[in-house]
């Protein structure tokens, strides 16, 4: 069964997506991040590299995450990677339901199967949710509620309490600007409300909630403090040592 993660530290996860193009570059980037993480006692730093680098990067101060997981544990599934393999590569976490994979076809039900696959291992799922667009009539709230409820289909309250939730509005990913900290706060309250409605008595405060979408060193601190989230999921700014290091030290200084 999946272990619970540290509740007190800020969580900073860097999703490298399909970067960098060589292991030499990956090693260099990882070593720089490791050095920065070593002095940041208030931050749990996580890096999700491409699978081909996963088992080859190891560090004491940086946890590793898979970028995805296949819903079956073993079998004839060309190109897929199982939970036990990700664990064997020394990862502690796995990102599930990232919007880029949802765009390529992952449905909410696929996401729920992947969560169950992760729960059959010791991996802690970092489950991503987020609306594609926002509208004045609140349609995005219904979209998000459905996404959460369907993605957590068949998942018990006890198991949800073991996960990390990453709220990533799709329109803010790879964009010029992040969501405002006030809006992040509003959305984090909404997500907690949805969880409480669906799973009575759930300890929402013990489920780390991250924000993702155009986070950088200038907005990281405000989003975490005013948005009242426990951490961040970062794409582009996790690809250079300097930018990721600045976010690490911002969170460590809060
Ligand atoms: P970004 O990506 O930080 O480059 O916007 C975030 C993500 O996709 O998780």
mmCIF file of C-alpha atoms and ligand atoms in Angstrom:
data_model
loop_
_atom_site.group_PDB
_atom_site.id
_atom_site.type_symbol
_atom_site.label_atom_id
_atom_site.label_comp_id
_atom_site.label_asym_id
_atom_site.label_seq_id
_atom_site.Cartn_x
_atom_site.Cartn_y
_atom_site.Cartn_z
ATOM 1 C CA UNK A 1 0.000 0.000 0.000
ATOM 2 C CA UNK A 2 1.145 3.520 -0.720
ATOM 3 C CA UNK A 3 2.843 5.379 2.094
ATOM 4 C CA UNK A 4 1.770 8.791 3.243
ATOM 5 C CA UNK A 5 4.181 11.589 2.476
ATOM 6 C CA UNK A 6 5.555 14.251 4.772
ATOM 7 C CA UNK A 7 2.761 16.685 5.572
ATOM 8 C CA UNK A 8 4.804 19.536 6.943
ATOM 9 C CA UNK A 9 7.328 20.273 4.246
ATOM 10 C CA UNK A 10 6.540 22.243 1.144
ATOM 11 C CA UNK A 11 6.507 20.014 -1.893
ATOM 12 C CA UNK A 12 8.211 21.142 -5.069
ATOM 13 C CA UNK A 13 7.938 18.784 -8.010
ATOM 14 C CA UNK A 14 9.745 19.407 -11.281
ATOM 15 C CA UNK A 15 8.237 17.669 -14.296
ATOM 16 C CA UNK A 16 10.918 17.491 -16.954
ATOM 17 C CA UNK A 17 8.452 16.140 -19.540
ATOM 18 C CA UNK A 18 10.456 15.121 -22.664
ATOM 19 C CA UNK A 19 13.628 17.000 -21.709
ATOM 20 C CA UNK A 20 16.629 17.093 -21.792
ATOM 21 C CA UNK A 21 17.786 15.246 -24.881
ATOM 22 C CA UNK A 22 20.788 13.438 -23.417
ATOM 23 C CA UNK A 23 21.675 11.686 -20.189
ATOM 24 C CA UNK A 24 24.744 13.877 -19.877
ATOM 25 C CA UNK A 25 22.526 16.963 -19.681
ATOM 26 C CA UNK A 26 20.077 15.187 -17.363
ATOM 27 C CA UNK A 27 22.873 14.257 -14.967
ATOM 28 C CA UNK A 28 24.180 17.801 -14.880
ATOM 29 C CA UNK A 29 20.761 19.319 -14.257
ATOM 30 C CA UNK A 30 19.985 16.763 -11.578
ATOM 31 C CA UNK A 31 23.287 17.335 -9.803
ATOM 32 C CA UNK A 32 22.618 21.085 -9.670
ATOM 33 C CA UNK A 33 19.128 20.538 -8.283
ATOM 34 C CA UNK A 34 20.504 18.073 -5.733
ATOM 35 C CA UNK A 35 22.969 20.627 -4.485
ATOM 36 C CA UNK A 36 20.221 23.214 -4.026
ATOM 37 C CA UNK A 37 17.919 20.687 -2.344
ATOM 38 C CA UNK A 38 20.570 19.696 0.182
ATOM 39 C CA UNK A 39 20.304 23.000 2.014
ATOM 40 C CA UNK A 40 16.515 23.302 1.767
ATOM 41 C CA UNK A 41 15.289 21.482 4.837
ATOM 42 C CA UNK A 42 11.732 22.832 4.530
ATOM 43 C CA UNK A 43 11.177 21.562 1.008
ATOM 44 C CA UNK A 44 10.673 18.080 -0.359
ATOM 45 C CA UNK A 45 12.145 18.333 -3.835
ATOM 46 C CA UNK A 46 10.867 15.877 -6.424
ATOM 47 C CA UNK A 47 12.046 15.434 -9.993
ATOM 48 C CA UNK A 48 10.100 13.524 -12.650
ATOM 49 C CA UNK A 49 12.581 12.776 -15.434
ATOM 50 C CA UNK A 50 11.818 10.805 -18.612
ATOM 51 C CA UNK A 51 11.720 7.036 -17.937
ATOM 52 C CA UNK A 52 15.018 6.370 -19.706
ATOM 53 C CA UNK A 53 16.840 8.472 -17.112
ATOM 54 C CA UNK A 54 14.788 7.468 -14.075
ATOM 55 C CA UNK A 55 16.768 4.460 -12.887
ATOM 56 C CA UNK A 56 20.050 6.188 -13.607
ATOM 57 C CA UNK A 57 19.525 9.214 -11.373
ATOM 58 C CA UNK A 58 19.671 8.765 -7.640
ATOM 59 C CA UNK A 59 20.091 11.202 -4.802
ATOM 60 C CA UNK A 60 19.469 11.466 -1.121
ATOM 61 C CA UNK A 61 17.951 14.920 -1.179
ATOM 62 C CA UNK A 62 15.776 14.688 -4.251
ATOM 63 C CA UNK A 63 12.934 12.210 -4.628
ATOM 64 C CA UNK A 64 12.155 10.753 -8.011
ATOM 65 C CA UNK A 65 8.787 10.460 -9.726
ATOM 66 C CA UNK A 66 7.530 8.682 -12.812
ATOM 67 C CA UNK A 67 5.683 10.877 -15.300
ATOM 68 C CA UNK A 68 3.007 8.248 -15.879
ATOM 69 C CA UNK A 69 2.181 4.614 -15.057
ATOM 70 C CA UNK A 70 0.450 1.855 -16.969
ATOM 71 C CA UNK A 71 -2.764 0.530 -15.445
ATOM 72 C CA UNK A 72 -1.641 -3.099 -15.553
ATOM 73 C CA UNK A 73 1.220 -4.439 -13.466
ATOM 74 C CA UNK A 74 2.790 -6.698 -16.106
ATOM 75 C CA UNK A 75 2.155 -8.097 -19.558
ATOM 76 C CA UNK A 76 2.319 -7.656 -23.330
ATOM 77 C CA UNK A 77 1.938 -3.881 -23.480
ATOM 78 C CA UNK A 78 4.449 -2.455 -25.916
ATOM 79 C CA UNK A 79 5.933 0.851 -24.866
ATOM 80 C CA UNK A 80 4.345 0.893 -21.415
ATOM 81 C CA UNK A 81 5.972 1.034 -17.992
ATOM 82 C CA UNK A 82 4.506 -0.611 -14.890
ATOM 83 C CA UNK A 83 4.304 0.545 -11.280
ATOM 84 C CA UNK A 84 6.749 -2.152 -10.051
ATOM 85 C CA UNK A 85 9.262 -0.985 -12.713
ATOM 86 C CA UNK A 86 8.949 2.640 -11.593
ATOM 87 C CA UNK A 87 9.446 1.544 -7.996
ATOM 88 C CA UNK A 88 12.410 -0.572 -8.961
ATOM 89 C CA UNK A 89 13.946 2.532 -10.550
ATOM 90 C CA UNK A 90 13.845 4.054 -7.016
ATOM 91 C CA UNK A 91 10.986 6.456 -7.595
ATOM 92 C CA UNK A 92 8.785 7.327 -4.641
ATOM 93 C CA UNK A 93 6.084 9.189 -6.568
ATOM 94 C CA UNK A 94 4.224 8.950 -9.848
ATOM 95 C CA UNK A 95 2.418 11.711 -11.717
ATOM 96 C CA UNK A 96 -0.974 10.560 -12.970
ATOM 97 C CA UNK A 97 -3.468 12.357 -15.212
ATOM 98 C CA UNK A 98 -1.250 15.173 -16.427
ATOM 99 C CA UNK A 99 -3.216 17.298 -18.889
ATOM 100 C CA UNK A 100 -0.747 16.542 -21.679
ATOM 101 C CA UNK A 101 -1.614 12.848 -21.349
ATOM 102 C CA UNK A 102 -5.302 13.611 -20.998
ATOM 103 C CA UNK A 103 -5.003 15.528 -24.273
ATOM 104 C CA UNK A 104 -3.464 12.431 -25.880
ATOM 105 C CA UNK A 105 -6.455 10.367 -24.841
ATOM 106 C CA UNK A 106 -6.336 9.504 -21.124
ATOM 107 C CA UNK A 107 -9.895 9.668 -19.823
ATOM 108 C CA UNK A 108 -10.957 10.128 -16.214
ATOM 109 C CA UNK A 109 -11.559 6.376 -16.065
ATOM 110 C CA UNK A 110 -8.063 5.644 -17.375
ATOM 111 C CA UNK A 111 -6.765 7.915 -14.652
ATOM 112 C CA UNK A 112 -8.708 5.987 -12.011
ATOM 113 C CA UNK A 113 -7.214 2.701 -13.254
ATOM 114 C CA UNK A 114 -3.727 4.183 -13.131
ATOM 115 C CA UNK A 115 -4.303 5.409 -9.576
ATOM 116 C CA UNK A 116 -5.319 1.880 -8.580
ATOM 117 C CA UNK A 117 -2.168 0.507 -10.235
ATOM 118 C CA UNK A 118 -0.064 2.939 -8.212
ATOM 119 C CA UNK A 119 -1.894 1.980 -5.028
ATOM 120 C CA UNK A 120 -0.844 -1.629 -5.627
ATOM 121 C CA UNK A 121 2.714 -0.430 -5.106
ATOM 122 C CA UNK A 122 4.367 1.886 -2.590
ATOM 123 C CA UNK A 123 4.323 4.799 -5.065
ATOM 124 C CA UNK A 124 2.558 7.964 -3.946
ATOM 125 C CA UNK A 125 0.309 9.233 -6.760
ATOM 126 C CA UNK A 126 0.454 12.907 -7.673
ATOM 127 C CA UNK A 127 -2.906 13.200 -9.405
ATOM 128 C CA UNK A 128 -3.438 16.156 -11.741
ATOM 129 C CA UNK A 129 -6.715 17.969 -12.309
ATOM 130 C CA UNK A 130 -7.574 21.192 -14.058
ATOM 131 C CA UNK A 131 -10.131 22.873 -16.252
ATOM 132 C CA UNK A 132 -9.324 23.678 -19.860
ATOM 133 C CA UNK A 133 -11.036 27.059 -19.837
ATOM 134 C CA UNK A 134 -12.795 29.288 -17.344
ATOM 135 C CA UNK A 135 -16.205 30.811 -17.791
ATOM 136 C CA UNK A 136 -18.311 33.347 -15.922
ATOM 137 C CA UNK A 137 -21.167 30.894 -15.544
ATOM 138 C CA UNK A 138 -18.946 28.600 -13.459
ATOM 139 C CA UNK A 139 -18.897 25.797 -16.019
ATOM 140 C CA UNK A 140 -15.245 25.159 -15.165
ATOM 141 C CA UNK A 141 -16.274 24.254 -11.628
ATOM 142 C CA UNK A 142 -18.651 21.555 -12.887
ATOM 143 C CA UNK A 143 -15.924 20.304 -15.218
ATOM 144 C CA UNK A 144 -13.453 20.065 -12.365
ATOM 145 C CA UNK A 145 -15.941 18.391 -10.020
ATOM 146 C CA UNK A 146 -16.689 15.709 -12.646
ATOM 147 C CA UNK A 147 -13.003 15.244 -13.382
ATOM 148 C CA UNK A 148 -12.224 14.693 -9.702
ATOM 149 C CA UNK A 149 -15.196 12.417 -9.032
ATOM 150 C CA UNK A 150 -14.631 10.247 -12.113
ATOM 151 C CA UNK A 151 -10.864 10.073 -11.744
ATOM 152 C CA UNK A 152 -11.322 8.894 -8.154
ATOM 153 C CA UNK A 153 -13.975 6.319 -9.094
ATOM 154 C CA UNK A 154 -13.679 3.297 -6.828
ATOM 155 C CA UNK A 155 -10.966 4.894 -4.708
ATOM 156 C CA UNK A 156 -11.608 4.738 -0.980
ATOM 157 C CA UNK A 157 -11.403 7.700 1.350
ATOM 158 C CA UNK A 158 -8.427 6.092 3.050
ATOM 159 C CA UNK A 159 -6.579 5.818 -0.250
ATOM 160 C CA UNK A 160 -7.330 9.391 -1.320
ATOM 161 C CA UNK A 161 -5.791 10.539 1.935
ATOM 162 C CA UNK A 162 -2.509 8.960 0.803
ATOM 163 C CA UNK A 163 -2.254 11.014 -2.369
ATOM 164 C CA UNK A 164 -1.037 14.356 -3.518
ATOM 165 C CA UNK A 165 -3.370 16.428 -5.666
ATOM 166 C CA UNK A 166 -1.980 18.825 -8.258
ATOM 167 C CA UNK A 167 -4.375 21.488 -9.461
ATOM 168 C CA UNK A 168 -3.179 22.612 -12.877
ATOM 169 C CA UNK A 169 -5.540 24.781 -14.917
ATOM 170 C CA UNK A 170 -4.720 23.712 -18.460
ATOM 171 C CA UNK A 171 -4.891 27.270 -19.804
ATOM 172 C CA UNK A 172 -2.114 28.297 -17.404
ATOM 173 C CA UNK A 173 0.294 25.499 -18.375
ATOM 174 C CA UNK A 174 3.086 26.616 -20.686
ATOM 175 C CA UNK A 175 1.505 30.059 -20.667
ATOM 176 C CA UNK A 176 2.899 33.516 -20.051
ATOM 177 C CA UNK A 177 1.217 33.937 -16.711
ATOM 178 C CA UNK A 178 0.197 31.720 -13.842
ATOM 179 C CA UNK A 179 -3.236 31.848 -12.249
ATOM 180 C CA UNK A 180 -3.497 34.611 -9.659
ATOM 181 C CA UNK A 181 -2.832 33.577 -6.080
ATOM 182 C CA UNK A 182 -6.381 34.618 -5.108
ATOM 183 C CA UNK A 183 -7.858 32.358 -7.754
ATOM 184 C CA UNK A 184 -5.574 29.522 -6.687
ATOM 185 C CA UNK A 185 -6.932 29.968 -3.164
ATOM 186 C CA UNK A 186 -10.524 29.924 -4.377
ATOM 187 C CA UNK A 187 -9.897 26.783 -6.423
ATOM 188 C CA UNK A 188 -8.106 25.022 -3.593
ATOM 189 C CA UNK A 189 -11.145 25.646 -1.363
ATOM 190 C CA UNK A 190 -13.407 24.333 -4.124
ATOM 191 C CA UNK A 191 -11.354 21.138 -4.556
ATOM 192 C CA UNK A 192 -11.451 20.500 -0.808
ATOM 193 C CA UNK A 193 -15.213 21.041 -0.849
ATOM 194 C CA UNK A 194 -15.659 18.508 -3.670
ATOM 195 C CA UNK A 195 -13.598 15.947 -1.754
ATOM 196 C CA UNK A 196 -15.609 16.524 1.424
ATOM 197 C CA UNK A 197 -18.919 16.226 -0.434
ATOM 198 C CA UNK A 198 -17.959 12.973 -2.070
ATOM 199 C CA UNK A 199 -16.069 11.292 0.759
ATOM 200 C CA UNK A 200 -17.696 12.159 4.056
ATOM 201 C CA UNK A 201 -15.306 12.667 6.938
ATOM 202 C CA UNK A 202 -12.261 12.867 4.681
ATOM 203 C CA UNK A 203 -9.240 14.587 6.240
ATOM 204 C CA UNK A 204 -8.694 17.098 3.426
ATOM 205 C CA UNK A 205 -6.111 19.032 5.353
ATOM 206 C CA UNK A 206 -3.840 16.024 5.308
ATOM 207 C CA UNK A 207 -3.913 15.755 1.494
ATOM 208 C CA UNK A 208 -1.152 17.924 0.025
ATOM 209 C CA UNK A 209 -2.490 20.196 -2.688
ATOM 210 C CA UNK A 210 -0.063 21.573 -5.254
ATOM 211 C CA UNK A 211 -0.566 24.259 -7.864
ATOM 212 C CA UNK A 212 0.949 23.968 -11.349
ATOM 213 C CA UNK A 213 0.945 26.202 -14.413
ATOM 214 C CA UNK A 214 3.605 28.781 -15.301
ATOM 215 C CA UNK A 215 5.165 28.846 -11.869
ATOM 216 C CA UNK A 216 8.417 30.792 -11.705
ATOM 217 C CA UNK A 217 10.670 32.322 -9.085
ATOM 218 C CA UNK A 218 8.620 35.537 -9.049
ATOM 219 C CA UNK A 219 5.216 34.032 -8.367
ATOM 220 C CA UNK A 220 6.114 30.864 -6.417
ATOM 221 C CA UNK A 221 6.091 32.364 -2.921
ATOM 222 C CA UNK A 222 2.852 34.334 -3.370
ATOM 223 C CA UNK A 223 1.027 31.391 -4.895
ATOM 224 C CA UNK A 224 1.986 29.095 -2.026
ATOM 225 C CA UNK A 225 1.248 31.611 0.723
ATOM 226 C CA UNK A 226 -1.838 33.384 -0.576
ATOM 227 C CA UNK A 227 -3.076 30.428 -2.584
ATOM 228 C CA UNK A 228 -2.735 28.275 0.546
ATOM 229 C CA UNK A 229 -1.304 25.294 -1.280
ATOM 230 C CA UNK A 230 1.367 23.017 0.087
ATOM 231 C CA UNK A 231 3.551 23.162 -2.947
ATOM 232 C CA UNK A 232 4.067 23.465 -6.665
ATOM 233 C CA UNK A 233 4.338 21.370 -9.794
ATOM 234 C CA UNK A 234 6.725 23.041 -12.176
ATOM 235 C CA UNK A 235 7.458 22.383 -15.851
ATOM 236 C CA UNK A 236 9.731 24.768 -17.769
ATOM 237 C CA UNK A 237 11.349 26.343 -14.733
ATOM 238 C CA UNK A 238 12.578 22.934 -13.557
ATOM 239 C CA UNK A 239 14.779 22.646 -16.643
ATOM 240 C CA UNK A 240 17.556 24.963 -15.589
ATOM 241 C CA UNK A 241 19.413 24.757 -12.309
ATOM 242 C CA UNK A 242 19.205 28.492 -11.642
ATOM 243 C CA UNK A 243 15.458 28.844 -12.074
ATOM 244 C CA UNK A 244 14.587 25.711 -10.095
ATOM 245 C CA UNK A 245 17.090 26.616 -7.411
ATOM 246 C CA UNK A 246 15.420 30.022 -6.980
ATOM 247 C CA UNK A 247 12.045 28.368 -6.475
ATOM 248 C CA UNK A 248 13.555 25.911 -3.983
ATOM 249 C CA UNK A 249 15.057 28.725 -1.938
ATOM 250 C CA UNK A 250 11.886 30.825 -2.144
ATOM 251 C CA UNK A 251 9.851 27.997 -0.642
ATOM 252 C CA UNK A 252 12.547 27.244 1.914
ATOM 253 C CA UNK A 253 12.463 30.863 3.040
ATOM 254 C CA UNK A 254 8.672 31.056 3.581
HETATM 255 P P1 LIG B 1 4.808 24.861 -16.849
HETATM 256 O O1 LIG B 1 4.253 23.361 -16.838
HETATM 257 O O2 LIG B 1 5.387 25.130 -15.491
HETATM 258 O O3 LIG B 1 5.823 24.874 -17.929
HETATM 259 O O4 LIG B 1 3.625 25.763 -17.156
HETATM 260 C C1 LIG B 1 3.564 22.903 -15.733
HETATM 261 C C2 LIG B 1 3.121 21.467 -15.921
HETATM 262 O O5 LIG B 1 2.798 21.054 -17.044
HETATM 263 O O6 LIG B 1 3.073 20.708 -14.940
#
